[in-house]
mmCIF file of C-alpha atoms in Angstrom:
data_model
loop_
_atom_site.group_PDB
_atom_site.id
_atom_site.type_symbol
_atom_site.label_atom_id
_atom_site.label_comp_id
_atom_site.label_asym_id
_atom_site.label_seq_id
_atom_site.Cartn_x
_atom_site.Cartn_y
_atom_site.Cartn_z
ATOM 1 C CA GLY L 16 11.839 -12.030 12.768
ATOM 2 C CA LEU L 17 11.905 -8.402 11.682
ATOM 3 C CA ALA L 18 12.124 -7.208 15.283
ATOM 4 C CA GLY L 19 15.042 -9.603 15.766
ATOM 5 C CA LEU L 20 16.939 -7.898 12.970
ATOM 6 C CA PHE L 21 16.758 -4.687 15.004
ATOM 7 C CA GLY L 22 18.304 -6.517 17.969
ATOM 8 C CA SER L 23 15.225 -6.475 20.175
ATOM 9 C CA ARG L 24 11.512 -5.791 20.182
ATOM 10 C CA ALA L 25 12.170 -2.517 22.031
ATOM 11 C CA ALA L 26 14.623 -1.357 19.344
ATOM 12 C CA PHE L 27 12.121 -2.267 16.637
ATOM 13 C CA VAL L 28 9.343 -0.281 18.346
ATOM 14 C CA ARG L 29 11.695 2.668 18.813
ATOM 15 C CA GLU L 30 12.431 2.738 15.066
ATOM 16 C CA LEU L 31 8.764 2.244 14.208
ATOM 17 C CA ASP L 32 7.860 5.211 16.441
ATOM 18 C CA ARG L 33 10.604 7.224 14.768
ATOM 19 C CA LEU L 34 9.203 6.437 11.322
ATOM 20 C CA PHE L 35 6.073 8.424 12.186
ATOM 21 C CA THR L 36 7.918 11.434 13.607
ATOM 22 C CA LEU L 37 11.124 11.839 11.588
ATOM 23 C CA GLU L 38 10.919 14.772 9.197
ATOM 24 C CA SER L 39 12.337 14.747 5.664
ATOM 25 C CA ASP L 40 14.932 17.421 6.362
ATOM 26 C CA GLU L 41 16.384 15.254 9.143
ATOM 27 C CA MET L 42 17.033 12.531 6.567
ATOM 28 C CA GLN L 43 18.018 14.963 3.814
ATOM 29 C CA LEU L 44 15.649 13.294 1.361
ATOM 30 C CA ASP L 45 13.578 14.889 -1.353
ATOM 31 C CA VAL L 46 10.061 13.545 -0.914
ATOM 32 C CA SER L 47 8.307 16.256 -2.907
ATOM 33 C CA ASP L 48 6.465 13.685 -5.025
ATOM 34 C CA VAL L 49 5.190 11.671 -2.022
ATOM 35 C CA THR L 50 1.838 12.483 -0.406
ATOM 36 C CA GLY L 51 0.154 11.488 2.804
ATOM 37 C CA LEU L 52 3.249 11.810 4.962
ATOM 38 C CA MET L 53 3.290 11.312 8.722
ATOM 39 C CA GLY L 54 6.972 11.721 9.445
ATOM 40 C CA GLN L 55 8.539 9.287 6.955
ATOM 41 C CA TYR L 56 5.439 7.049 6.766
ATOM 42 C CA ALA L 57 3.911 7.632 3.334
ATOM 43 C CA HIS L 58 0.238 6.654 3.363
ATOM 44 C CA GLY L 59 0.003 7.933 -0.210
ATOM 45 C CA ASN L 60 2.254 5.039 -1.274
ATOM 46 C CA GLU L 61 0.294 1.785 -1.007
ATOM 47 C CA PRO L 62 3.197 -0.550 -0.109
ATOM 48 C CA SER L 63 3.311 1.279 3.238
ATOM 49 C CA HIS L 64 -0.279 0.555 4.264
ATOM 50 C CA HIS L 65 0.517 -2.428 6.465
ATOM 51 C CA VAL L 66 3.076 -0.540 8.543
ATOM 52 C CA LEU L 67 0.421 1.014 10.807
ATOM 53 C CA TYR L 68 -0.515 -2.493 11.914
ATOM 54 C CA MET L 69 3.050 -3.578 12.748
ATOM 55 C CA TYR L 70 2.544 -2.354 16.300
ATOM 56 C CA ASN L 71 0.268 -5.383 16.879
ATOM 57 C CA TYR L 72 3.160 -7.703 16.039
ATOM 58 C CA ALA L 73 5.398 -5.821 18.484
ATOM 59 C CA GLY L 74 2.868 -5.999 21.340
ATOM 60 C CA GLU L 75 1.962 -2.297 21.366
ATOM 61 C CA PRO L 76 -1.260 -2.176 19.312
ATOM 62 C CA TRP L 77 -2.528 1.034 20.926
ATOM 63 C CA LYS L 78 0.128 3.026 19.067
ATOM 64 C CA GLY L 79 -1.200 1.828 15.725
ATOM 65 C CA GLN L 80 -4.817 2.422 16.789
ATOM 66 C CA LYS L 81 -4.162 6.102 17.418
ATOM 67 C CA LEU L 82 -2.259 6.542 14.146
ATOM 68 C CA ILE L 83 -4.926 4.709 12.135
ATOM 69 C CA ARG L 84 -7.583 7.111 13.423
ATOM 70 C CA GLN L 85 -5.274 10.007 12.545
ATOM 71 C CA VAL L 86 -5.041 8.703 8.967
ATOM 72 C CA PHE L 87 -8.856 8.445 8.765
ATOM 73 C CA ASP L 88 -9.199 12.050 9.940
ATOM 74 C CA GLU L 89 -6.400 13.656 7.953
ATOM 75 C CA MET L 90 -6.021 11.689 4.724
ATOM 76 C CA TYR L 91 -9.554 10.821 3.667
ATOM 77 C CA LYS L 92 -12.337 13.296 2.970
ATOM 78 C CA ASN L 93 -15.352 13.682 0.729
ATOM 79 C CA ALA L 94 -13.797 15.951 -1.909
ATOM 80 C CA GLU L 95 -12.155 15.841 -5.333
ATOM 81 C CA ASP L 96 -8.775 15.430 -3.677
ATOM 82 C CA GLY L 97 -10.161 13.214 -0.901
ATOM 83 C CA LEU L 98 -7.429 10.574 -1.039
ATOM 84 C CA SER L 99 -3.767 11.016 -0.315
ATOM 85 C CA GLY L 100 -1.764 9.442 -3.107
ATOM 86 C CA ASN L 101 -2.751 7.662 -6.276
ATOM 87 C CA GLU L 102 -5.748 5.304 -6.195
ATOM 88 C CA ASP L 103 -3.784 2.564 -8.040
ATOM 89 C CA VAL L 104 -6.506 0.027 -8.877
ATOM 90 C CA GLY L 105 -8.482 0.919 -5.750
ATOM 91 C CA GLN L 106 -5.926 0.251 -3.001
ATOM 92 C CA MET L 107 -6.315 3.634 -1.276
ATOM 93 C CA SER L 108 -10.076 3.109 -1.019
ATOM 94 C CA ALA L 109 -9.753 -0.585 -0.176
ATOM 95 C CA TRP L 110 -7.432 0.232 2.730
ATOM 96 C CA TYR L 111 -9.961 2.738 4.043
ATOM 97 C CA VAL L 112 -12.960 0.447 3.709
ATOM 98 C CA ILE L 113 -11.407 -2.551 5.448
ATOM 99 C CA SER L 114 -9.541 -0.434 8.037
ATOM 100 C CA THR L 115 -12.692 1.443 9.066
ATOM 101 C CA LEU L 116 -14.133 -1.969 9.985
ATOM 102 C CA GLY L 117 -11.287 -2.238 12.495
ATOM 103 C CA LEU L 118 -9.065 -4.742 10.715
ATOM 104 C CA TYR L 119 -6.588 -5.152 7.879
ATOM 105 C CA GLN L 120 -5.048 -8.158 6.131
ATOM 106 C CA VAL L 121 -1.343 -7.555 6.707
ATOM 107 C CA GLU L 122 -0.360 -11.090 5.633
ATOM 108 C CA PRO L 123 -2.225 -11.799 2.366
ATOM 109 C CA ALA L 124 -0.999 -15.395 2.279
ATOM 110 C CA GLY L 125 -1.435 -16.056 5.997
ATOM 111 C CA GLY L 126 -5.104 -15.275 6.318
ATOM 112 C CA LYS L 127 -4.817 -13.060 9.412
ATOM 113 C CA PHE L 128 -6.789 -9.837 9.665
ATOM 114 C CA VAL L 129 -5.041 -7.651 12.243
ATOM 115 C CA PHE L 130 -7.151 -5.354 14.449
ATOM 116 C CA GLY L 131 -6.920 -1.593 14.244
ATOM 117 C CA SER L 132 -9.475 0.977 15.428
ATOM 118 C CA PRO L 133 -12.984 0.690 13.952
ATOM 119 C CA LEU L 134 -14.499 3.951 12.759
ATOM 120 C CA PHE L 135 -18.153 2.903 12.674
ATOM 121 C CA ASP L 136 -20.387 1.852 15.550
ATOM 122 C CA GLU L 137 -21.694 -1.064 13.493
ATOM 123 C CA ALA L 138 -21.206 -2.479 10.015
ATOM 124 C CA THR L 139 -22.352 -5.726 8.427
ATOM 125 C CA VAL L 140 -20.730 -7.463 5.465
ATOM 126 C CA GLN L 141 -22.895 -9.839 3.432
ATOM 127 C CA LEU L 142 -21.092 -13.137 2.836
ATOM 128 C CA PRO L 143 -21.799 -16.081 0.516
ATOM 129 C CA GLU L 144 -24.474 -18.608 1.486
ATOM 130 C CA GLY L 145 -26.513 -15.968 3.340
ATOM 131 C CA LYS L 146 -23.940 -15.532 6.107
ATOM 132 C CA THR L 147 -22.993 -12.165 7.590
ATOM 133 C CA PHE L 148 -19.960 -10.747 9.356
ATOM 134 C CA THR L 149 -20.870 -7.910 11.723
ATOM 135 C CA VAL L 150 -18.451 -5.565 13.453
ATOM 136 C CA LYS L 151 -19.667 -3.544 16.416
ATOM 137 C CA ALA L 152 -17.721 -0.878 18.288
ATOM 138 C CA LEU L 153 -19.212 -0.114 21.700
ATOM 139 C CA ASP L 154 -18.462 3.284 23.266
ATOM 140 C CA ASN L 155 -16.960 4.361 19.952
ATOM 141 C CA SER L 156 -16.202 8.066 19.482
ATOM 142 C CA PRO L 157 -13.485 10.358 18.111
ATOM 143 C CA GLU L 158 -11.883 10.280 21.582
ATOM 144 C CA ASN L 159 -12.337 6.535 22.175
ATOM 145 C CA VAL L 160 -9.843 5.219 19.623
ATOM 146 C CA TYR L 161 -8.280 2.476 21.761
ATOM 147 C CA VAL L 162 -9.500 -1.124 21.861
ATOM 148 C CA GLN L 163 -10.206 -2.117 25.473
ATOM 149 C CA SER L 164 -11.531 -5.614 24.839
ATOM 150 C CA VAL L 165 -12.980 -7.804 22.098
ATOM 151 C CA ARG L 166 -15.709 -10.412 21.924
ATOM 152 C CA TRP L 167 -16.059 -12.886 19.057
ATOM 153 C CA ASN L 168 -19.538 -14.370 18.746
ATOM 154 C CA GLY L 169 -20.325 -13.290 22.292
ATOM 155 C CA LYS L 170 -17.227 -14.791 23.916
ATOM 156 C CA PRO L 171 -14.168 -12.919 25.224
ATOM 157 C CA TYR L 172 -11.402 -12.879 22.612
ATOM 158 C CA THR L 173 -7.828 -11.869 23.461
ATOM 159 C CA LYS L 174 -5.961 -12.120 20.144
ATOM 160 C CA SER L 175 -5.292 -8.926 18.170
ATOM 161 C CA TYR L 176 -6.272 -10.584 14.892
ATOM 162 C CA LEU L 177 -8.911 -12.845 13.364
ATOM 163 C CA TYR L 178 -8.496 -15.429 10.627
ATOM 164 C CA TYR L 179 -10.107 -15.027 7.203
ATOM 165 C CA LYS L 180 -11.777 -18.443 7.532
ATOM 166 C CA ASP L 181 -13.474 -17.273 10.745
ATOM 167 C CA ILE L 182 -14.727 -14.097 9.075
ATOM 168 C CA MET L 183 -16.070 -16.103 6.123
ATOM 169 C CA GLY L 184 -17.868 -18.449 8.530
ATOM 170 C CA GLY L 185 -19.895 -15.478 9.689
ATOM 171 C CA GLY L 186 -20.312 -14.012 13.122
ATOM 172 C CA THR L 187 -20.060 -10.892 15.219
ATOM 173 C CA LEU L 188 -16.841 -9.156 16.214
ATOM 174 C CA GLU L 189 -17.452 -6.696 19.038
ATOM 175 C CA PHE L 190 -14.900 -4.110 20.115
ATOM 176 C CA THR L 191 -15.221 -2.121 23.325
ATOM 177 C CA MET L 192 -13.470 1.180 22.833
ATOM 178 C CA GLY L 193 -11.998 3.676 25.309
ATOM 179 C CA PRO L 194 -10.020 6.943 25.559
ATOM 180 C CA ASN L 195 -6.830 5.388 26.952
ATOM 181 C CA PRO L 196 -4.440 2.684 25.740
ATOM 182 C CA SER L 197 -5.128 -0.765 27.180
ATOM 183 C CA LYS L 198 -3.290 -4.055 27.498
ATOM 184 C CA PHE L 199 -5.581 -5.711 24.936
ATOM 185 C CA GLY L 200 -3.598 -7.812 22.443
ATOM 186 C CA THR L 201 -0.239 -7.150 24.086
ATOM 187 C CA ALA L 202 0.514 -10.644 25.405
ATOM 188 C CA LYS L 203 2.931 -12.560 23.196
ATOM 189 C CA LYS L 204 0.355 -15.348 22.647
ATOM 190 C CA ASP L 205 -2.187 -12.762 21.398
ATOM 191 C CA ARG L 206 0.014 -11.102 18.766
ATOM 192 C CA PRO L 207 -0.220 -12.028 15.091
#
């Protein structure tokens, strides 16, 4: 629907790309109190956190994957000023924790966790009733930021998201990573 308001998916992606490159002086805005800027995207302002994952909806998830890794590298560090922006009840940290697993809940009411670019080679979340949710990232490295393929519980998985109910049922989500963008998650049927 949002892409339709721009006239086409291509126009939407063009504006989304522009969001991450447009500088403040081009818009003649004073953003002196905003932190964590990448162009006009303000990671330091929590209502923007889902925007990095909008590329999945537009069928170009690799663009978000690269930007997500850039946010990990540039806006989070182990220091007194290690977060860009205000922690606001833990949202800055919560975004980092869930995003480093390689997913983020863009639609809180819809139950979809949209894929990004996992930071860790393996992480396990303990779930109720003794279940676990494990995320593995094969061939993961600072250069290999792009999802090449996904397996869910050992079977090929083509969607660029996973439902909350599936996560809570337990299982293993396995990403294969690579240094170049891929066609993973680009088909219309595989978008959130």
